[in-house]
Tab-separated table of C-alpha atoms in Angstrom:
chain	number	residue	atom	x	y	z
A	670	UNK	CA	19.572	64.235	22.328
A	671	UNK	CA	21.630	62.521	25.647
A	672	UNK	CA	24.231	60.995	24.492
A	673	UNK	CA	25.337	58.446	27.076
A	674	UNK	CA	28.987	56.359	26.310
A	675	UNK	CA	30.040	53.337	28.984
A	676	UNK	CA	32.926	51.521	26.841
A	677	UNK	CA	35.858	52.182	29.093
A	678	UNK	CA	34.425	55.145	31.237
A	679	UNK	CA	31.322	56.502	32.228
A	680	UNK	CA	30.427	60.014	30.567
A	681	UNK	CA	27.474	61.930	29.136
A	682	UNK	CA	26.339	64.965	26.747
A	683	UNK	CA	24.051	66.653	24.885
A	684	UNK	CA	25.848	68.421	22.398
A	685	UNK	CA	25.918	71.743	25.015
A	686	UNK	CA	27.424	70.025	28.408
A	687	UNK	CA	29.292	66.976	29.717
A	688	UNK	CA	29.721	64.751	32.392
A	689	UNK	CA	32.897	62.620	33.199
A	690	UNK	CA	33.290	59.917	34.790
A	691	UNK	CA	34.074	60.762	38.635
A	692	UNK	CA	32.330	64.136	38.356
A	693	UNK	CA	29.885	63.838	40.408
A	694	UNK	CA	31.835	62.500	43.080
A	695	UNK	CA	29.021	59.560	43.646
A	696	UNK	CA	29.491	56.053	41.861
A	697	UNK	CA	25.370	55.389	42.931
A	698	UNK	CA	24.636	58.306	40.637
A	699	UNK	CA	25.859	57.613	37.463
A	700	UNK	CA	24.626	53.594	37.991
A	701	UNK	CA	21.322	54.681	38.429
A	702	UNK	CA	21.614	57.062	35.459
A	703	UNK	CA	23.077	54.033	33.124
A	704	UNK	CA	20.363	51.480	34.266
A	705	UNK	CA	17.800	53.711	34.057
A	706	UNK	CA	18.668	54.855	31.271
A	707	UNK	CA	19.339	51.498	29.459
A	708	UNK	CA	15.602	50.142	30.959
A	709	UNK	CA	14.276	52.870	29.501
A	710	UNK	CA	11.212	51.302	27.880
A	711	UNK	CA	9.810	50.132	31.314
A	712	UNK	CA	9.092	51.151	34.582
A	713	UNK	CA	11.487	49.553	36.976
A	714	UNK	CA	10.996	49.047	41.298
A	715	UNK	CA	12.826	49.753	43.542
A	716	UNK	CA	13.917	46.028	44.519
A	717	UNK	CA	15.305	46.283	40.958
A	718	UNK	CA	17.444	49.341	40.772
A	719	UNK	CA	18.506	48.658	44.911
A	720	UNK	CA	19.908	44.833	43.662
A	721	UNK	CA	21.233	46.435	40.581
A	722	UNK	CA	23.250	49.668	42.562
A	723	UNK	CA	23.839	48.296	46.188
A	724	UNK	CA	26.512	45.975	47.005
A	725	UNK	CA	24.472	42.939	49.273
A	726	UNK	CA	27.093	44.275	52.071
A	727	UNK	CA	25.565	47.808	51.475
A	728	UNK	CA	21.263	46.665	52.131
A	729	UNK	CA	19.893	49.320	54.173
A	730	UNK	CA	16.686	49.037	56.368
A	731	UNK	CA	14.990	51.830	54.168
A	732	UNK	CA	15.826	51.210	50.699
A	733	UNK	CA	12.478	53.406	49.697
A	734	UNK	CA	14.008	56.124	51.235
A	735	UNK	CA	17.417	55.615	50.154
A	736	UNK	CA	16.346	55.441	46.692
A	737	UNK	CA	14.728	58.427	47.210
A	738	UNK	CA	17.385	60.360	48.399
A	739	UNK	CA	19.064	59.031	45.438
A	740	UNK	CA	17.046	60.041	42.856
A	741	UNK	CA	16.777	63.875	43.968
A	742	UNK	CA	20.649	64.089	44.449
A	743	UNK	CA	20.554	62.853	40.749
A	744	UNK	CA	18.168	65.595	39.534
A	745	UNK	CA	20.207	68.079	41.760
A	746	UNK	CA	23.366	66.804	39.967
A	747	UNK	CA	21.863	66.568	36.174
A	748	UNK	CA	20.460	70.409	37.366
A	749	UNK	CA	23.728	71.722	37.758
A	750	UNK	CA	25.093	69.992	34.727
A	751	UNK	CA	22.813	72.094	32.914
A	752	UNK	CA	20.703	69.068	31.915
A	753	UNK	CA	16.664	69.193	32.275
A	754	UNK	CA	16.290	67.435	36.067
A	755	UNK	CA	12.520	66.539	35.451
A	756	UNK	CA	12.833	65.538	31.773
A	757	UNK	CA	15.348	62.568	32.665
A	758	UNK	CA	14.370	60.997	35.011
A	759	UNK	CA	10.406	60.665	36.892
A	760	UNK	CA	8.518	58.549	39.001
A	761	UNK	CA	5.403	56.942	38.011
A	762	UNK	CA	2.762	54.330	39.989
A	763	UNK	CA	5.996	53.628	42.258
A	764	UNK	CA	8.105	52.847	39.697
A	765	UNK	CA	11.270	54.953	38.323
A	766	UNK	CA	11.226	55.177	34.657
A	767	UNK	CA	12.917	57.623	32.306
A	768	UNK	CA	11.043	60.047	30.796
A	769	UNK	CA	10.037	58.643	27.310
A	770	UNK	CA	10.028	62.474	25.838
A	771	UNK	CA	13.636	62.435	25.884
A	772	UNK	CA	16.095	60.781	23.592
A	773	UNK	CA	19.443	59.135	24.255
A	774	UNK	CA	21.786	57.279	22.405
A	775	UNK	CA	23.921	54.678	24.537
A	776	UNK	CA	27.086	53.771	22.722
A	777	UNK	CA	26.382	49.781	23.755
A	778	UNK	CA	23.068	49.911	21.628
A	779	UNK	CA	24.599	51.001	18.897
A	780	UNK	CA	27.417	48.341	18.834
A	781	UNK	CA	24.854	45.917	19.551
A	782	UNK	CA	22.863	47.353	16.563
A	783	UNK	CA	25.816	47.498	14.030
A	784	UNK	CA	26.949	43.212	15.556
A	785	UNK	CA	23.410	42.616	14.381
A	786	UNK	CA	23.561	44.686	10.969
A	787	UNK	CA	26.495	42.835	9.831
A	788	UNK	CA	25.471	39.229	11.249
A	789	UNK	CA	22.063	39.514	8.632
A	790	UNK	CA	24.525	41.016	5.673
A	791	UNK	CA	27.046	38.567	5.937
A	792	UNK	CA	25.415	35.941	3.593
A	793	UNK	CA	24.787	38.942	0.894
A	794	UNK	CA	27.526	41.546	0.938
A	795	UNK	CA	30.429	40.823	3.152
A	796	UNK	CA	31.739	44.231	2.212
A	797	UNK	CA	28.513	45.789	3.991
A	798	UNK	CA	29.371	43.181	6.956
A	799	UNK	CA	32.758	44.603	7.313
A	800	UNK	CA	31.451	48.194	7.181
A	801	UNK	CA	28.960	47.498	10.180
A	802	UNK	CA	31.424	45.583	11.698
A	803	UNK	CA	34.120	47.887	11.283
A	804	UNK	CA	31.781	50.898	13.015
A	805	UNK	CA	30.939	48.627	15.979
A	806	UNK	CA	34.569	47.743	16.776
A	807	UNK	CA	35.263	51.885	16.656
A	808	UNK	CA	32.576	52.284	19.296
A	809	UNK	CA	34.778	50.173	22.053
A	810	UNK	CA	36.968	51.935	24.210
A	811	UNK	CA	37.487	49.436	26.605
A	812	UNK	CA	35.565	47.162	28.432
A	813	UNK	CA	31.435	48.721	29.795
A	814	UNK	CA	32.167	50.443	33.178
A	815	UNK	CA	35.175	49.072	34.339
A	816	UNK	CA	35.162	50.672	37.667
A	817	UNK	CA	31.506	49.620	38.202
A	818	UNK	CA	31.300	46.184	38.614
A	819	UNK	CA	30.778	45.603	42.393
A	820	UNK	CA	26.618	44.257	41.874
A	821	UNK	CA	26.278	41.601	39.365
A	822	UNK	CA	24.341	44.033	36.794
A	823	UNK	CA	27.210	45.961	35.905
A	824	UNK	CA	29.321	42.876	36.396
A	825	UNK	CA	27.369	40.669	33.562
A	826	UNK	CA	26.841	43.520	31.248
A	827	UNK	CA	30.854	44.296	32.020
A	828	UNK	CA	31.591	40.073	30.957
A	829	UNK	CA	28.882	40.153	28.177
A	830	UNK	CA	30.292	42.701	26.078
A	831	UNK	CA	34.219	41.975	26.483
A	832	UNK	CA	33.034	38.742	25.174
A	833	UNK	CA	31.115	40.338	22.213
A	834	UNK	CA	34.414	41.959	21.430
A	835	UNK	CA	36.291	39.514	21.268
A	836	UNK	CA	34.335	37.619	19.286
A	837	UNK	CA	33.056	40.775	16.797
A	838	UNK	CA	36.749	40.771	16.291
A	839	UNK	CA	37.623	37.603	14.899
A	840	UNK	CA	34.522	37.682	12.781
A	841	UNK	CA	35.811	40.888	11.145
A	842	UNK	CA	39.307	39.207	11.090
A	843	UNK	CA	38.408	36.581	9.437
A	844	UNK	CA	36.898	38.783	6.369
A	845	UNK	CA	39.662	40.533	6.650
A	846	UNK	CA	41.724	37.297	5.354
A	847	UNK	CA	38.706	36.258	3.096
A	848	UNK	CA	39.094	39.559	1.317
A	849	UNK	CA	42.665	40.022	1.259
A	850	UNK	CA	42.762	43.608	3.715
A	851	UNK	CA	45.554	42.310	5.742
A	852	UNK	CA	46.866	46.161	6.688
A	853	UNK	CA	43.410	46.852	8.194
A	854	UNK	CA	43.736	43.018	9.706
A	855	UNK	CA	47.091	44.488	11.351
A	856	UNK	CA	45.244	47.278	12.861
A	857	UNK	CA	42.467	45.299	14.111
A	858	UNK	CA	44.650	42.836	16.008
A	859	UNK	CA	47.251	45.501	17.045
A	860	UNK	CA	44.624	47.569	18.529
A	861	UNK	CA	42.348	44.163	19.971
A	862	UNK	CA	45.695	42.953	22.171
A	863	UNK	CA	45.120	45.930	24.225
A	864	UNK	CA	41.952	45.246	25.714
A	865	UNK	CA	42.332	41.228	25.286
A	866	UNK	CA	45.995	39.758	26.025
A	867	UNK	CA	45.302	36.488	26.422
A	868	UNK	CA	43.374	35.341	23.245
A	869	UNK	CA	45.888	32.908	21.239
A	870	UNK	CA	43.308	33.418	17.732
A	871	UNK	CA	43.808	37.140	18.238
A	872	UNK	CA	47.685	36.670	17.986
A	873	UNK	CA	47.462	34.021	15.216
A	874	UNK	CA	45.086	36.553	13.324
A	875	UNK	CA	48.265	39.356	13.766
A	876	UNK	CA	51.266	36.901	12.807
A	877	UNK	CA	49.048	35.958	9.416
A	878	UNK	CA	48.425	39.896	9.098
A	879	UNK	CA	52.367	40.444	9.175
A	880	UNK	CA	53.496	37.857	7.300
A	881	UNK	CA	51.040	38.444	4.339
A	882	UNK	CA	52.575	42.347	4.419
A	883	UNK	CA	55.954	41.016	4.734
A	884	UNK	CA	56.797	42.025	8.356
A	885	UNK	CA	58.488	38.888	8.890
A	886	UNK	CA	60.558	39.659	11.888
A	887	UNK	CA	57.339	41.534	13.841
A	888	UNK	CA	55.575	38.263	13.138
A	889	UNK	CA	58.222	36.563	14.872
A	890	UNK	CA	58.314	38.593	17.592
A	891	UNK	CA	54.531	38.221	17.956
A	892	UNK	CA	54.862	35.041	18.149
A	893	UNK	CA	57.258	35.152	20.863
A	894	UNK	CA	54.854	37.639	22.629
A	895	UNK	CA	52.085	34.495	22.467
A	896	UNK	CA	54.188	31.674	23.391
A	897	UNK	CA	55.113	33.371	26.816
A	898	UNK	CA	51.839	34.252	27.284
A	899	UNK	CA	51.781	30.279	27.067
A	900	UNK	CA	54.273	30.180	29.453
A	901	UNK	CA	52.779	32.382	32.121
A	902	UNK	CA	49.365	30.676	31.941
A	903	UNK	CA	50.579	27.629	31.900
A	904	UNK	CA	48.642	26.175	28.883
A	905	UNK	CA	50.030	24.216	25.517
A	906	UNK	CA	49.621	26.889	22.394
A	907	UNK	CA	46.811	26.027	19.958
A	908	UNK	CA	45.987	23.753	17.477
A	909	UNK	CA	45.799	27.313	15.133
A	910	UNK	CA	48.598	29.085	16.493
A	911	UNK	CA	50.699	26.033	15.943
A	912	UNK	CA	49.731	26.132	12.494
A	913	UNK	CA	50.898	29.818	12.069
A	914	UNK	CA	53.976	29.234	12.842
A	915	UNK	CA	54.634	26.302	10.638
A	916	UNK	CA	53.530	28.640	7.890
A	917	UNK	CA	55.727	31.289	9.190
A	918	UNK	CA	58.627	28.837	9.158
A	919	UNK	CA	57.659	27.967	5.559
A	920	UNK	CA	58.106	31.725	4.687
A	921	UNK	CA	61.487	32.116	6.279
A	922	UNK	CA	62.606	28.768	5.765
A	923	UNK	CA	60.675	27.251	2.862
A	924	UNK	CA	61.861	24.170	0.952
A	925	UNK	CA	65.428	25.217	1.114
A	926	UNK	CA	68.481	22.539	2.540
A	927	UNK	CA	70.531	23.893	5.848
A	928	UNK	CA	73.825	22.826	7.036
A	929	UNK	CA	74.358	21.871	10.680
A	930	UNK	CA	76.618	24.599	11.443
A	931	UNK	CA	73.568	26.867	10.321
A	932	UNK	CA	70.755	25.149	12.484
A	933	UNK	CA	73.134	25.194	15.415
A	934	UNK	CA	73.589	28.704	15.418
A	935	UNK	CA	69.946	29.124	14.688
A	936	UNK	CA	68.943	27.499	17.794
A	937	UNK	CA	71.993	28.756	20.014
A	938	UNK	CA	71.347	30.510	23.132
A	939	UNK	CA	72.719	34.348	22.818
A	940	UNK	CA	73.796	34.312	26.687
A	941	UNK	CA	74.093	31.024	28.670
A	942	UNK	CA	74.601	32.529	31.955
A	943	UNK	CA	73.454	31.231	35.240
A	944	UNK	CA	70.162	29.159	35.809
A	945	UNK	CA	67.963	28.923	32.381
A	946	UNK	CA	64.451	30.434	33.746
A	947	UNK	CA	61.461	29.369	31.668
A	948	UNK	CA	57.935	28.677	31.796
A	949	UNK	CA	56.278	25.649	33.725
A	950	UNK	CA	55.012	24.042	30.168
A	951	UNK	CA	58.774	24.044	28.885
A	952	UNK	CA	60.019	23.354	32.626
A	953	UNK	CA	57.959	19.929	32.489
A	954	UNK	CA	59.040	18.872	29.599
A	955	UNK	CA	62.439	19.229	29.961
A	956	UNK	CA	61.876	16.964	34.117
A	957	UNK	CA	60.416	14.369	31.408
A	958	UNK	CA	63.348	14.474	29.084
A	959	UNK	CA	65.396	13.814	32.928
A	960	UNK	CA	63.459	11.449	33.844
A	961	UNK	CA	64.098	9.417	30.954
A	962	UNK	CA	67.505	10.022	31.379
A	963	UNK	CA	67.668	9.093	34.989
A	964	UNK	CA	66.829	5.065	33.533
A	965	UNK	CA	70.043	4.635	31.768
A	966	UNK	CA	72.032	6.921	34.286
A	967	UNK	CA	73.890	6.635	37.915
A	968	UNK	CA	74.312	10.660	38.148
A	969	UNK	CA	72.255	12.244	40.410
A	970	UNK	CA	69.599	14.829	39.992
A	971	UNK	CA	67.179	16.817	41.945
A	972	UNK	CA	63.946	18.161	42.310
A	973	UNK	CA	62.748	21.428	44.995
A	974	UNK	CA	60.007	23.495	45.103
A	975	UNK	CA	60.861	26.374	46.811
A	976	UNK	CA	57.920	28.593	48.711
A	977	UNK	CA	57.605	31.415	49.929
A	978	UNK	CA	54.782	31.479	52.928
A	979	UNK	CA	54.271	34.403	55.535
A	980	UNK	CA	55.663	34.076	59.193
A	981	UNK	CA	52.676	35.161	60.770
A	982	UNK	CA	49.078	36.645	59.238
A	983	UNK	CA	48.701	40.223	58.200
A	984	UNK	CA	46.161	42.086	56.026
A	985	UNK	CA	45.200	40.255	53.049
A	986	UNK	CA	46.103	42.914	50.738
A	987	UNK	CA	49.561	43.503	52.598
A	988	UNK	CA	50.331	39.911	52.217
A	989	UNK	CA	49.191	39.948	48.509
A	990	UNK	CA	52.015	43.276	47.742
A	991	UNK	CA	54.547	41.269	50.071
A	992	UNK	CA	54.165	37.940	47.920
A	993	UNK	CA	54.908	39.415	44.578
A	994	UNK	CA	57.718	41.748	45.698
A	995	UNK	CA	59.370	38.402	47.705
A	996	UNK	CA	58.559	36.380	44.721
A	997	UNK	CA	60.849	39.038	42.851
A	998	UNK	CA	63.672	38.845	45.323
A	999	UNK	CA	63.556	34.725	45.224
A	1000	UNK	CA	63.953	34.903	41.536
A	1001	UNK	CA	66.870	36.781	41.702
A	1002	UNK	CA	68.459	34.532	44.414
A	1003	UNK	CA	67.650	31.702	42.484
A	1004	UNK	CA	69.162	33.785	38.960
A	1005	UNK	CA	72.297	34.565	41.785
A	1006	UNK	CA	73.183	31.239	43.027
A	1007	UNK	CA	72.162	28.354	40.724
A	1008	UNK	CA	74.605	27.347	37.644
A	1009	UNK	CA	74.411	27.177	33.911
A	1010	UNK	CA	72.708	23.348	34.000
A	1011	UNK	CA	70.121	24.209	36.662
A	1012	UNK	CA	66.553	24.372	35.487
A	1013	UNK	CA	64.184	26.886	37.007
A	1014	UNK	CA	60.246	27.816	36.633
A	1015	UNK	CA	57.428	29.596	38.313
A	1016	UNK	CA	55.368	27.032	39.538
A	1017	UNK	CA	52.277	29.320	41.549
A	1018	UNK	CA	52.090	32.795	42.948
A	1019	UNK	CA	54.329	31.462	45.947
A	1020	UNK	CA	56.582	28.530	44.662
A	1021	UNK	CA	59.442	28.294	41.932
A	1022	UNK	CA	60.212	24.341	40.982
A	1023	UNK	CA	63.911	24.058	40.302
A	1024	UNK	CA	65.962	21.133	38.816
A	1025	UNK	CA	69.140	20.477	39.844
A	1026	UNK	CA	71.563	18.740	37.395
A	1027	UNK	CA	74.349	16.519	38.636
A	1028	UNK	CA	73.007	17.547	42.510
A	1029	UNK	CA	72.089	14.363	45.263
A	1030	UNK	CA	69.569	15.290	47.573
A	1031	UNK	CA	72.545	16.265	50.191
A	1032	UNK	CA	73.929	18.549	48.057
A	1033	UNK	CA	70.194	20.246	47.097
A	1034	UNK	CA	69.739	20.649	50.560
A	1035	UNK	CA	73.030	23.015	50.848
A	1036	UNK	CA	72.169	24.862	47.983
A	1037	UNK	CA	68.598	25.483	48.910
A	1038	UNK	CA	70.173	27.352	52.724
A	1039	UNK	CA	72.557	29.060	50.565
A	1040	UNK	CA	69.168	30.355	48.854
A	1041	UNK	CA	67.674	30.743	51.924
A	1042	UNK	CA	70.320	33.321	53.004
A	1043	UNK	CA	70.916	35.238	49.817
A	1044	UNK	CA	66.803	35.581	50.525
A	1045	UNK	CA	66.508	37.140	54.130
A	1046	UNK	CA	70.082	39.350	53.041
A	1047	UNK	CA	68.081	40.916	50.533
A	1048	UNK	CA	64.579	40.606	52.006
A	1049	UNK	CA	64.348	43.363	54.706
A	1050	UNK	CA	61.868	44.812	53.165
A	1051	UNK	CA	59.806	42.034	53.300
A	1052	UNK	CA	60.714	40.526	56.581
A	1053	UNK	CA	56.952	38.554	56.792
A	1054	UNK	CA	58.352	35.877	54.153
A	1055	UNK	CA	60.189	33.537	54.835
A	1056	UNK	CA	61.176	30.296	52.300
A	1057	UNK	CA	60.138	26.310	52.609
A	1058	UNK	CA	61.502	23.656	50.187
A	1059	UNK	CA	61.000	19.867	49.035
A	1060	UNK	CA	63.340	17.727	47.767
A	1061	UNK	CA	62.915	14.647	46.026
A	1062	UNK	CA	65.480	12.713	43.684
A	1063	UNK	CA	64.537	12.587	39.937
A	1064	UNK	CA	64.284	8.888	38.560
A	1065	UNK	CA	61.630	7.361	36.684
A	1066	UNK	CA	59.945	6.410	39.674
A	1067	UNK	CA	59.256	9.783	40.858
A	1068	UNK	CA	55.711	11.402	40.162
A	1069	UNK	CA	56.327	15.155	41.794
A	1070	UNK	CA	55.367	17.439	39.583
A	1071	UNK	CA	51.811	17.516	39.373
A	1072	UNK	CA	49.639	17.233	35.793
A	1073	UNK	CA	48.682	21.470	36.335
């Protein structure tokens, strides 16, 4: 019995001898082992496997012989590996099919198998659904071949099941709530935000988890973790992780009466110093709240956007490391030289929006070059950046920031 596992890395047994992923120095080898492998039941040509392995950049002018080639240096490898060459893998009528007098288990079968086992027992037993589901979720390791995806095969199949995942995951969540197993819910989640950080019902599912086992402050803190994943994505939290947290408030909170000293130091800021950095979601809503503002009001406010753009062109990946590391060193001019009223966000991968309070267009303009130097003082290392702003005054008039 071949035992064949893709979740997360690429590696293979049979009980006597292994294969890791990387071992046999040749990505081609262990794709066509997985695809033939998992088209087992049919023959499969050779336009097949070569779209399948090849990279469209990679098309050779003899793809029969390069398959080939392939397919010996495979039985050559599998040889060494103390595996049976001729009982894995054979070619019959022109087609390459694996030898149907060997077995193999592939660990994406069986989580398919167990998905399906629990989706038919839901409706009976939903303690048999959890116990399938609960088997398939142990098979997952990380997402199917993550180091394979250059050809669209290994691509989809790499989407497909990350998607399954997720999804096997709130279904096993949510019987998890319906049957009151909110310690294995914990687990589920806990372990689920490492291969998926940006699913707000996966976070929801772990505040519920730790409030119903009285982990009030790690539900908190959760929560925290999700709404700046908010910030960074720049999206509005959901309708259901909204609703957790009004239920969390209703734990820590409840029906009981506060004082105003007691809400103000609830809300408080722990260290006002320098420019308050937050997300773009927060950082629009507070240019609204200006805006507003700027109706009834003669004092003057401002509105940059600061970006950072290369001087000349380089390599793209060169560019791409020199971006983020002069992104870094614009934040912390902007953290160095703005004051305790001035509003600051990350607007793209190159800009920062900043809102300057009690600050004419004039004065913006002088603060910005004061930027600008702090920048190239501290920017040798990235002397292919250099910064561009915009001003514009804020007044109810004014329609700069963009619905993103």
């Amino acid at each position: 019995m071949i035992k064949l596992k893709t979740f997360g890395s690429f590696t293979v047994g049979n009980g006597l001898t292994s294969v890791q992923e990387g071992a046999w120095r040749s990505e081609k080898l262990e794709k066509l082992f997985v695809y033939l492998a998992m088209n087992r039941n049919r023959g499969v040509c050779i336009e097949d496997i070569s779209e399948a392995i090849w990279q469209v950049e990679e098309e050779t002018d003899n793809p029969v012989g390069a398959l080939k080639n392939l397919a010996y240096r495979l039985r050559k490898a599998l040889r060494d590996a103390s595996f049976g060459e001729e009982c894995i893998v054979s070619v019959r009528g022109g087609l390459y099919k694996w030898n149907d007098d060997v077995e193999v288990t592939i660990d994406v079968e069986e989580f398919d198998r167990y998905i399906n086992e629990a989706e038919m027992a839901f409706c009976r037993s939903k303690e048999t659904a959890i116990e399938s589901y609960e088997k398939a979720i142990a098979l997952y390791h990380g997402d199917f071949l993550p180091l394979r995806t250059d050809t669209h095969w290994f691509m989809t199949l790499n989407a497909f099941y990350h998607s399954r995942y997720v999804n096997t995951v709130k279904a096993l969540a949510k019987l998890y709530i319906d049957t009151g197993c909110y310690e294995k819910l914990e687990q589920l989640c806990t372990r689920a935000i490492v291969y998926e950080r940006s699913d707000e019902q996966i976070y929801s599912y772990l505040i519920v988890a730790r409030m119903r086992t009285k982990k009030v402050q790690m539900a908190f803190d959760t929560y925290e973790t999700a709404a700046i994943m908010d910030k960074d994505l720049g999206v509005r939290k959901t309708v259901m992780l909204n609703k957790v947290y009004e239920e969390l408030l209703s734990v820590t909170k409840g029906a009981s009466s506060y004082n105003i000293d007691e809400v103000k130091d609830d809300i408080s800021e722990e260290s006002m110093n320098g420019v308050f950095m937050c997300g773009y979601p927060v950082f629009k809503e507070i240019y609204q709240l200006e805006v507003r503002k700027s109706a009834r009001s003669t004092i003057p406010e401002s509105l940059v956007l600061v970006t950072v753009v290369p001087m000349y062109s380089s390599q793209p990946d060169k560019n791409h490391s020199q971006m983020k590391d002069s992104m870094h060193t614009l934040e912390r001019a902007l953290r160095k030289c703005l004051r305790v009223g001035d509003v600051a966000a990350k607007y793209s991968d190159s800009q920062y929006i900043v809102l300057l309070s009690k600050c004419s267009c004039d004065t913006a303009s002088d603060v910005m070059k004061r930027i600008i130097d702090r920048f190239n003082h501290t920017c040798d290392t990235h002397s292919n950046m250099t910064i561009q702003f915009d001003i514009e005054p804020v007044s109810c008039y004014s329609s700069f920031v963009s619905d993103k």
